[in-house]
Short mmCIF file of C-alpha atoms and ligand atoms in Angstrom, two decimals:
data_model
loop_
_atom_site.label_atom_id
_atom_site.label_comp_id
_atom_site.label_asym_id
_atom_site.label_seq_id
_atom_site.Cartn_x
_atom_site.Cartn_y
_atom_site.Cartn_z
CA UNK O 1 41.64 44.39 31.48
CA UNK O 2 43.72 41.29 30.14
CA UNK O 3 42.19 39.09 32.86
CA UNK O 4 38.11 40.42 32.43
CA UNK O 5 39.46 39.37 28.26
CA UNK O 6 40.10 36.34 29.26
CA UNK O 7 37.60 35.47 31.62
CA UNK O 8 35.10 36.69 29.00
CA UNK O 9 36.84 33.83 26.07
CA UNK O 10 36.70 31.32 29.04
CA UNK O 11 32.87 32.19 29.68
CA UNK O 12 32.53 31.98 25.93
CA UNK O 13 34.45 28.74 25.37
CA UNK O 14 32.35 27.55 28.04
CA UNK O 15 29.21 28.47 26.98
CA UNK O 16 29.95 27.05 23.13
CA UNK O 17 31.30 23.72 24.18
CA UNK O 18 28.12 23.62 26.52
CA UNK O 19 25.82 24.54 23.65
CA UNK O 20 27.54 22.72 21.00
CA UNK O 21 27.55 19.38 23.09
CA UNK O 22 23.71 19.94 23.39
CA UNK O 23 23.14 20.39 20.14
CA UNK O 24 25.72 17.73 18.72
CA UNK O 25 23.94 15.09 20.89
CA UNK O 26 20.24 16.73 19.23
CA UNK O 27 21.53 16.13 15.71
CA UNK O 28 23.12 12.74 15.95
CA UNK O 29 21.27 10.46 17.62
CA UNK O 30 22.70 7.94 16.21
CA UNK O 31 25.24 5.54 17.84
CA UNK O 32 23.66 1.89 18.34
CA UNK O 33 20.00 1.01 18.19
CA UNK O 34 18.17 0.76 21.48
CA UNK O 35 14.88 -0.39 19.96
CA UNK O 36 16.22 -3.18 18.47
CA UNK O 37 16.32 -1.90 14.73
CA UNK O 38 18.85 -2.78 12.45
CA UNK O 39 20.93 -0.50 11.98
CA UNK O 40 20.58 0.06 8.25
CA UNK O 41 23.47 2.43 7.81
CA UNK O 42 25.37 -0.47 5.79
CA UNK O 43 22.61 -0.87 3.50
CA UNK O 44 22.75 0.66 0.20
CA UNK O 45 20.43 4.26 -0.51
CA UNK O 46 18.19 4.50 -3.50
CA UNK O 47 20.89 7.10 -4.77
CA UNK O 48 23.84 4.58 -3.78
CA UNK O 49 22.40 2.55 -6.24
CA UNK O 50 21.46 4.93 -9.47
CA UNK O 51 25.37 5.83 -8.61
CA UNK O 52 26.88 2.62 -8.21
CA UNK O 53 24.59 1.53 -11.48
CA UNK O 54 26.13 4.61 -13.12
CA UNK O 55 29.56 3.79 -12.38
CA UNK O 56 29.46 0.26 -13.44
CA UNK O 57 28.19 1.70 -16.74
CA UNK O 58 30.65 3.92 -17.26
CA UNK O 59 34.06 1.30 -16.42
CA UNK O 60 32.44 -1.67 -18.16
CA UNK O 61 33.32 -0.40 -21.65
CA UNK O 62 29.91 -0.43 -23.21
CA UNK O 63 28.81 -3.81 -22.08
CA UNK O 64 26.41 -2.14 -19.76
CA UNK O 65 23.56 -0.22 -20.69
CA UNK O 66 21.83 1.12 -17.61
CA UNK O 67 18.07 3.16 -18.16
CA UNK O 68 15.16 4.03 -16.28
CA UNK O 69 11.66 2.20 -17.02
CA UNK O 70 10.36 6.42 -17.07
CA UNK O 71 8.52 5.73 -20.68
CA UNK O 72 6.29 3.78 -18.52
CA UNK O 73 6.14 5.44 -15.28
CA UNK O 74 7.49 6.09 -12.19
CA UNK O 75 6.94 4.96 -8.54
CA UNK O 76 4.06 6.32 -6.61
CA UNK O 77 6.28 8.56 -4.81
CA UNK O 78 7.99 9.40 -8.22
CA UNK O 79 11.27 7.78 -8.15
CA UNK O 80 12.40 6.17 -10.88
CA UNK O 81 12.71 2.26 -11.83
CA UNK O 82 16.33 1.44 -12.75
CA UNK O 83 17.24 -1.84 -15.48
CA UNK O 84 21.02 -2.68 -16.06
CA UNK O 85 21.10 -4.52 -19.27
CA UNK O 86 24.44 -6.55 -20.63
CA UNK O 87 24.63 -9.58 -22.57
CA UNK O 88 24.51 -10.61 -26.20
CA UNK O 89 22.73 -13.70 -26.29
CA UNK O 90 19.14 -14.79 -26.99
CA UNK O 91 18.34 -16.04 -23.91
CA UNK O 92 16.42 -12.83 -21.89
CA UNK O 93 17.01 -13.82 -18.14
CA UNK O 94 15.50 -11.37 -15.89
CA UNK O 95 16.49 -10.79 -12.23
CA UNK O 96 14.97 -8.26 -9.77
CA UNK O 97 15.61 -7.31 -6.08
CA UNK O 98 13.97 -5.74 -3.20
CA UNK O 99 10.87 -5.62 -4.87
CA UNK O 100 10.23 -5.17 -0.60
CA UNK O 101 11.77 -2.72 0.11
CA UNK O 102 13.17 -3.89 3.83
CA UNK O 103 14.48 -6.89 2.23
CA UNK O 104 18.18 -5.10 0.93
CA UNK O 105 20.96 -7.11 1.26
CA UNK O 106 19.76 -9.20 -2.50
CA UNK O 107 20.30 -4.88 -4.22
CA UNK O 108 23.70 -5.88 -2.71
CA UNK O 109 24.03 -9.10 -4.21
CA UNK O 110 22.18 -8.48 -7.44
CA UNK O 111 24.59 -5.21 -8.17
CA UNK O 112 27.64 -7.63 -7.29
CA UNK O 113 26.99 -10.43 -9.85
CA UNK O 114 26.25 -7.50 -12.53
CA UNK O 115 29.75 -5.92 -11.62
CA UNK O 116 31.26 -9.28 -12.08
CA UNK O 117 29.54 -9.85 -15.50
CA UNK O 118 30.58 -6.30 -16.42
CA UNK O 119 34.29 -6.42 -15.22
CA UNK O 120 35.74 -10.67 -15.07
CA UNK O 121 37.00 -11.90 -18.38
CA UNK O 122 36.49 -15.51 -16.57
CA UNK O 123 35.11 -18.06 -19.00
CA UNK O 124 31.81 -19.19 -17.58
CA UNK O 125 30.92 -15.17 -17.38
CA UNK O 126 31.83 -14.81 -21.07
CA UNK O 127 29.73 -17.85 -21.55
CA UNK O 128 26.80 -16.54 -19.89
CA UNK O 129 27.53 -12.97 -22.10
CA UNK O 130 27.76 -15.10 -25.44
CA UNK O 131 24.78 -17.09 -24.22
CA UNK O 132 22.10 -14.53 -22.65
CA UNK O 133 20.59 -11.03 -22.00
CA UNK O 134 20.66 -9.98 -18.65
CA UNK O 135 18.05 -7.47 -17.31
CA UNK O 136 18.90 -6.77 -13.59
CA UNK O 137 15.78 -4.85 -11.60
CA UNK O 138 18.08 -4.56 -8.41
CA UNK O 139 15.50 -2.30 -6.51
CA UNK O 140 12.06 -3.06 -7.62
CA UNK O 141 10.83 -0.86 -5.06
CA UNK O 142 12.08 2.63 -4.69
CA UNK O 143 10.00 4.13 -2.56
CA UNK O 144 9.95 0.89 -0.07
CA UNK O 145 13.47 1.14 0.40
CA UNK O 146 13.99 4.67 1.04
CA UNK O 147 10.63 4.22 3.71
CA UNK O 148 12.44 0.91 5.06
CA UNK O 149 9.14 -0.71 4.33
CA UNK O 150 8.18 -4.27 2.89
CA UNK O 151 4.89 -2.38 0.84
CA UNK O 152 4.92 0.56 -1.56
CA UNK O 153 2.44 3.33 -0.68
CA UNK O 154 -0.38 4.70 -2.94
CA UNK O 155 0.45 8.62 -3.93
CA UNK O 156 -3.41 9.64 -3.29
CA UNK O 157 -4.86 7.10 -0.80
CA UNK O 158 -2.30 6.34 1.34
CA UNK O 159 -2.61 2.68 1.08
CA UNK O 160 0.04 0.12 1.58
CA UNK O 161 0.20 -2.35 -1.22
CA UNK O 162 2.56 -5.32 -1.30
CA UNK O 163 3.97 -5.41 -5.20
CA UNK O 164 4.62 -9.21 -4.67
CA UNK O 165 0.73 -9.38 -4.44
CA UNK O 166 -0.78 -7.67 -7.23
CA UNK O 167 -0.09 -9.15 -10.54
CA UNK O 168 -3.32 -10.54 -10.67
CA UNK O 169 -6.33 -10.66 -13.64
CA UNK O 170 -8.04 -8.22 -11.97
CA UNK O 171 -5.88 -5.31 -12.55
CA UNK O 172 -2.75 -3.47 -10.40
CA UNK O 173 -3.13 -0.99 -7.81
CA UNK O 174 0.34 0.27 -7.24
CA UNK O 175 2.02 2.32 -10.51
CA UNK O 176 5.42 -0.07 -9.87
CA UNK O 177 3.59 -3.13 -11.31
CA UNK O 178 1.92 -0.94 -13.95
CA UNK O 179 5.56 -0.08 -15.04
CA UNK O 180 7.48 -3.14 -14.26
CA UNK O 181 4.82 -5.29 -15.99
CA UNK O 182 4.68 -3.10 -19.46
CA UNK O 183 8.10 -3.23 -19.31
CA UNK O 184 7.97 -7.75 -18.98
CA UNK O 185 5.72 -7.69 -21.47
CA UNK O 186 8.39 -5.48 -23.88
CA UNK O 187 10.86 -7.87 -22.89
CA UNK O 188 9.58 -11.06 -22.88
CA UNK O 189 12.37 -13.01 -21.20
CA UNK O 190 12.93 -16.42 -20.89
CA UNK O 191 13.55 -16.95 -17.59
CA UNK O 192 13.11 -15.04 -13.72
CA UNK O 193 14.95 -14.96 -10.38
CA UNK O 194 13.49 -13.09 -7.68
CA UNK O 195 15.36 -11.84 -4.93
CA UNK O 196 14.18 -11.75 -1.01
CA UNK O 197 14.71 -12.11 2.82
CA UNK O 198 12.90 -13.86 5.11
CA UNK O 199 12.43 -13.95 9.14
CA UNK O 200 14.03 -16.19 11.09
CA UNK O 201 13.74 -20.08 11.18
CA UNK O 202 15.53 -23.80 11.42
CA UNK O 203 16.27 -26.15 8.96
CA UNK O 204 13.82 -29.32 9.68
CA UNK O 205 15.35 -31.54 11.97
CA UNK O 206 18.29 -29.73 13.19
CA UNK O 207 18.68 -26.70 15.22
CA UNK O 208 20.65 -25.32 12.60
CA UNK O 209 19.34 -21.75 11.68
CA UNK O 210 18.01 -21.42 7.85
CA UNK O 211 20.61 -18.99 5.76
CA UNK O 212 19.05 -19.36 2.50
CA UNK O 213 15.79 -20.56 1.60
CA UNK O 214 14.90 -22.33 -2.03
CA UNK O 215 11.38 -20.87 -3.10
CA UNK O 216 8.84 -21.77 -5.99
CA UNK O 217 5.71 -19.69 -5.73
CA UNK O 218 3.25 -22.15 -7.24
CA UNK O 219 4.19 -25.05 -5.09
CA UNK O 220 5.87 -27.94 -7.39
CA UNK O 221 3.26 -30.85 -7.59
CA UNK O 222 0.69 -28.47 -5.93
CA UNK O 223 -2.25 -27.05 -7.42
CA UNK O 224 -1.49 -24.66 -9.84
CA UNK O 225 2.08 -25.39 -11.20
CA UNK O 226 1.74 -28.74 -13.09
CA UNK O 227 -0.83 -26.75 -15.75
CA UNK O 228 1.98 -23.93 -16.54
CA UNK O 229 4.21 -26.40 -18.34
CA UNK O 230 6.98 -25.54 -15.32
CA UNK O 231 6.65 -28.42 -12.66
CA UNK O 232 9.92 -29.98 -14.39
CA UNK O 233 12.32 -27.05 -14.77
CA UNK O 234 11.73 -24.80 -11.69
CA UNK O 235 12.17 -28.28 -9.34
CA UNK O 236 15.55 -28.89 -11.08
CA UNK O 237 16.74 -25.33 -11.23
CA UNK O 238 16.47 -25.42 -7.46
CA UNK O 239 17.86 -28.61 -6.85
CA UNK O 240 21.05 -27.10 -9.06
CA UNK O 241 21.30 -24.50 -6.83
CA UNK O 242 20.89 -26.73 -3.68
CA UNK O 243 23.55 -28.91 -5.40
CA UNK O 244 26.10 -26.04 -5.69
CA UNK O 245 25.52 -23.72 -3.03
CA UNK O 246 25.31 -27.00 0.42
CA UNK O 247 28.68 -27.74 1.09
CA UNK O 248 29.48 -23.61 0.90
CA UNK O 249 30.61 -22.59 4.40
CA UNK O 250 27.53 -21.46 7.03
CA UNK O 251 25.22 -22.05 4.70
CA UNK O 252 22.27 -23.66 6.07
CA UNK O 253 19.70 -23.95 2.87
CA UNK O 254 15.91 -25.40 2.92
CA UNK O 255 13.03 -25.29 1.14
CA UNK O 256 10.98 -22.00 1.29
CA UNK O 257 7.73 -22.65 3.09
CA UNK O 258 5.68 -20.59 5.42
CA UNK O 259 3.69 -21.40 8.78
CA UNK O 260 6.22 -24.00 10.02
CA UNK O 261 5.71 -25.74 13.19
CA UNK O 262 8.54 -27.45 14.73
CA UNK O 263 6.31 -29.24 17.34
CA UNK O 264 4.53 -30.71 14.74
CA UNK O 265 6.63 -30.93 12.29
CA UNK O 266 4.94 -29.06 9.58
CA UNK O 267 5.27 -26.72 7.18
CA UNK O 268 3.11 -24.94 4.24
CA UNK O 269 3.85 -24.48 0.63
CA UNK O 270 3.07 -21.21 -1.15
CA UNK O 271 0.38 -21.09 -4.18
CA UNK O 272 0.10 -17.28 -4.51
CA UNK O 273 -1.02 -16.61 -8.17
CA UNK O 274 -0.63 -12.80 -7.87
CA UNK O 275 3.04 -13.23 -7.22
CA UNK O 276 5.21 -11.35 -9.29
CA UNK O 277 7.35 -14.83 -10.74
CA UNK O 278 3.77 -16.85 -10.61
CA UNK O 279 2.22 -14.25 -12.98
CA UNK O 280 5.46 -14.67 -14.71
CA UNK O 281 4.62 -18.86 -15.13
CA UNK O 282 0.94 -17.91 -15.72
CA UNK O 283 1.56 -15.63 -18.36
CA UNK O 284 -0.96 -13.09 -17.19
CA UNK O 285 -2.28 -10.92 -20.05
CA UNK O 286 -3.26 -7.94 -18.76
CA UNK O 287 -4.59 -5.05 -20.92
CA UNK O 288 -4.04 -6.66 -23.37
CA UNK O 289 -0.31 -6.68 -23.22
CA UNK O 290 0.36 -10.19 -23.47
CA UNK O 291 -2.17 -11.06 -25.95
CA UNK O 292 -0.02 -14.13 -26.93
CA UNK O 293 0.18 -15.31 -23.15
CA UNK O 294 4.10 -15.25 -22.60
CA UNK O 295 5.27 -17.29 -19.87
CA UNK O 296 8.77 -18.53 -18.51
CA UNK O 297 9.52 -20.41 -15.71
CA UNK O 298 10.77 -18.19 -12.76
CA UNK O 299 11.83 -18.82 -8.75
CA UNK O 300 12.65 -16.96 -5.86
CA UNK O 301 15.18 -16.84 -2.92
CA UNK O 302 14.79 -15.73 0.39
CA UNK O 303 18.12 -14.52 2.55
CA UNK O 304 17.76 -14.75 6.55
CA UNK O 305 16.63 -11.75 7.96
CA UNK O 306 15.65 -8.21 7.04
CA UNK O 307 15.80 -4.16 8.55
CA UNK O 308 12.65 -4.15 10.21
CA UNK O 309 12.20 -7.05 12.29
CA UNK O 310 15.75 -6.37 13.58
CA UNK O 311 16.96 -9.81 12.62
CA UNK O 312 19.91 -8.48 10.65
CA UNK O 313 23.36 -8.01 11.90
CA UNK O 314 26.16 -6.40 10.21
CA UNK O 315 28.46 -8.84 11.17
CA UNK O 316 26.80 -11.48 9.25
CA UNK O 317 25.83 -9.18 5.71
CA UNK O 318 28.75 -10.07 4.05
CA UNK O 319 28.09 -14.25 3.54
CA UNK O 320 24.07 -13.48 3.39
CA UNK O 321 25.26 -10.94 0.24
CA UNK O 322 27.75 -13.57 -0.58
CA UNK O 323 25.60 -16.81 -0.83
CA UNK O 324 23.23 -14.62 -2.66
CA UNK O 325 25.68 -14.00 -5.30
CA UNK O 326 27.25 -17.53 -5.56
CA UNK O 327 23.56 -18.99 -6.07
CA UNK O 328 22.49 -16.47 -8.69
CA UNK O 329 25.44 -16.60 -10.63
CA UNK O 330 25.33 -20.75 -10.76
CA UNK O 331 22.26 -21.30 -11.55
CA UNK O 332 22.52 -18.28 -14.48
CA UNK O 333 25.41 -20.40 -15.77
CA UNK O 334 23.40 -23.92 -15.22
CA UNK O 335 20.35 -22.42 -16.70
CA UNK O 336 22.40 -21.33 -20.24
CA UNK O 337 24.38 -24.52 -20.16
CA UNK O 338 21.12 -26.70 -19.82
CA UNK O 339 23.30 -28.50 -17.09
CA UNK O 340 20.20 -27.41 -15.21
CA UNK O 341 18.05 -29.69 -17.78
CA UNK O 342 19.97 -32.64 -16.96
CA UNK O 343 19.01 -32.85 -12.84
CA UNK O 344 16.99 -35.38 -11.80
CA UNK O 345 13.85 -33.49 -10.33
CA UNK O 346 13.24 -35.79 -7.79
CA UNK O 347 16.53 -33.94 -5.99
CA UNK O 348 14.32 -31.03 -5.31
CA UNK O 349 12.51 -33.07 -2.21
CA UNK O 350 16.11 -33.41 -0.75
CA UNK O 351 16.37 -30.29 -0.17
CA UNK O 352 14.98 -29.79 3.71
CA UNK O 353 11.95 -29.07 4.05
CA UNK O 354 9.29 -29.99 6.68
CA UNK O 355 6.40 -32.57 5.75
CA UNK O 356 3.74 -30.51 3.85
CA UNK O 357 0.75 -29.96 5.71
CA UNK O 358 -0.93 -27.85 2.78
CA UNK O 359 -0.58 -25.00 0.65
CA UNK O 360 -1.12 -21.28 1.12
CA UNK O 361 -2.87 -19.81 -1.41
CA UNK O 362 -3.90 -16.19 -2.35
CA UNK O 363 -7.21 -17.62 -4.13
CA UNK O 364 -8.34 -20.54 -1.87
CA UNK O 365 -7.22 -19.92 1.48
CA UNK O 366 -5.02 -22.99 3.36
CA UNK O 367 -5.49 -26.59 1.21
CA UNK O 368 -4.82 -29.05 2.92
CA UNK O 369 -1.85 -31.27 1.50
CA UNK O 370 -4.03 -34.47 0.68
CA UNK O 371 -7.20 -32.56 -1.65
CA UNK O 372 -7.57 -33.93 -4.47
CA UNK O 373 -6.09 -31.64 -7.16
CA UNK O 374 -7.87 -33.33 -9.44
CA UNK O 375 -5.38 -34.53 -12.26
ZN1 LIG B 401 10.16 -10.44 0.05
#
């Protein structure tokens, strides 16, 4: 009788630890990628970042005021847009993240520099407090990130709609730039830095691979930025940046451009008007929102790599995050200094870049770098 017990646990036992291995391997098939995803497991959840925005709230003793832009509306999937607010001073400088929403690591970074503002009594962060508002966006685009998707996707057609792409005249199609661009238009800052990653590429004339990439969305001297006022200022802000940020360990920084061809040594510049940070320079008056045409200068950075593309490696997150941080928070404290004011702007064509062949535009197609702009 004891035995046919026995033998009946063993059968048992077997039979779980049979069934339970099955089913173990059914609900975890995780363990590392074999399609050559990046594992995004590291990367910070839409709720990691309401909760790490609540926390920082809650432990920075009032400095930090963190809401949701729901009085304007929500993302198409109905998530909504988080803002983390500190500061005292009248300078409004905006900063947003992952407005594509496979581009994470800059949520990281942005959430970072807003924990340091919120937390270090060092003197060029009390500065920057005494100095400046800070409105942090550090995920633009909720429902992109939680998809692990560059576009946002519209509730009722389906369609995929890149947010960096539609600020423009004619009107938005996704609700995230209704909501985010109300919300500008409330604010009116006085400056923008836009957060981003890019695929992979080399610094011109070395085989060095790019880290961190210096953008301007309306090329400097190119067809569109010399009539906003901002040729000037958004050439020295990056050349600050350059400045601080080049002797930083495995940093390898250039100048953002886009269809580069090391063979023949070329490379485009970007004149997309429906960019978020060009509408930003153009000050686009839509609906009548910006009757008075508000504009600010603005740029962009792009970090090596992102999720999808499987050019990301966890190893290397921390100094992508890191360089991130270190840029955003110098050229913050250059920009409410004015040391930025005091750069030569010819520095900005040290930065590497490779010789412009012409400029990508979202109105014009490819111009070639030698039409005559005409002024
Ligand atoms: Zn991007």
């Amino acid at each position: 009788m004891i035995k046919r017990i026995i033998n009946f646990a063993t059968a048992a036992l077997i039979f779980m630890l049979a069934f339970s291995s099955t089913s173990l391997a059914a609900l975890q098939p995780g363990g590392p990628s074999t399609n050559g995803n990046t594992n995004i497991n590291s990367t910070l959840s839409y709720t990691d970042v309401v909760k790490i925005l609540e926390d920082i709230e809650r432990t920075s003793k009032g400095k930090v005021e963190v809401s949701t832009l729901d009085q304007y509306g929500k993302s198409e999937q109905g998530r909504s847009i988080y803002v983390a607010k500190l500061g005292t001073g009248p300078q409004k400088i905006w900063i947003q993240a992952q407005i594509h929403g496979n581009e994470k690591l800059v949520t990281e970074a942005a959430l970072q520099l807003l924990k340091t503002y919120a937390n270090s009594g060092e003197k060029d962060v009390e500065r920057v407090l005494e100095e400046a508002t800070l409105y942090f966006i550090p995920m633009y685009n909720p429902d992109g990130a939680e998809m692990n998707i560059r576009h946002t996707k519209l509730a009722e057609s389906g369609k995929l709609i890149d947010l960096n792409r539609d600020w423009t005249l004619t009107g938005f199609e996704a609700v995230e730039s209704k909501v985010v661009y109300a919300y500008w238009a409330d604010v009116k800052p006085d400056f923008a830095i836009d957060l981003h990653h890019q695929g992979l590429k080399q610094v011109y004339g070395t085989n060095e691979s790019t880290s961190f990439s210096l953008g301007i969305s309306l090329a400097p001297d190119g067809p569109t930025l010399p009539g906003t006022g901002y040729n000037k200022i958004t050439k020295q802000m990056m050349a600050y940046v350059y400045d601080e940020l080049k002797d930083y360990g495995y940093t390898h920084i250039d100048r953002y451009q886009v269809g580069v061809n090391r063979e023949k040594g070329i490379g485009y510049d970007i004149d997309i008007r429906g960019g978020v940070v060009s509408a930003m320079m153009m000050g686009l008056n839509y609906n009548n929102l910006n009757p008075e045409g508000h504009s600010h200068p603005a740029v962009f950075f792009e970090t090596k790599g992102n999720t999808s593309d499987g050019s990301l490696g966890q190893k290397s997150n921390g100094y992508l995050t890191k360089q991130n941080y270190l840029a955003l928070k110098s050229l913050v404290y250059g920009y409410v200094t004015g040391e930025v004011e005091n750069v030569n702007e010819n520095e900005w064509y040290k930065i590497p870049y490779y010789p412009l062949a012409g400029y990508l535009t979202d109105y014009a197609g490819t111009i070639p770098v030698n039409t005559d702009l005409g002024y």
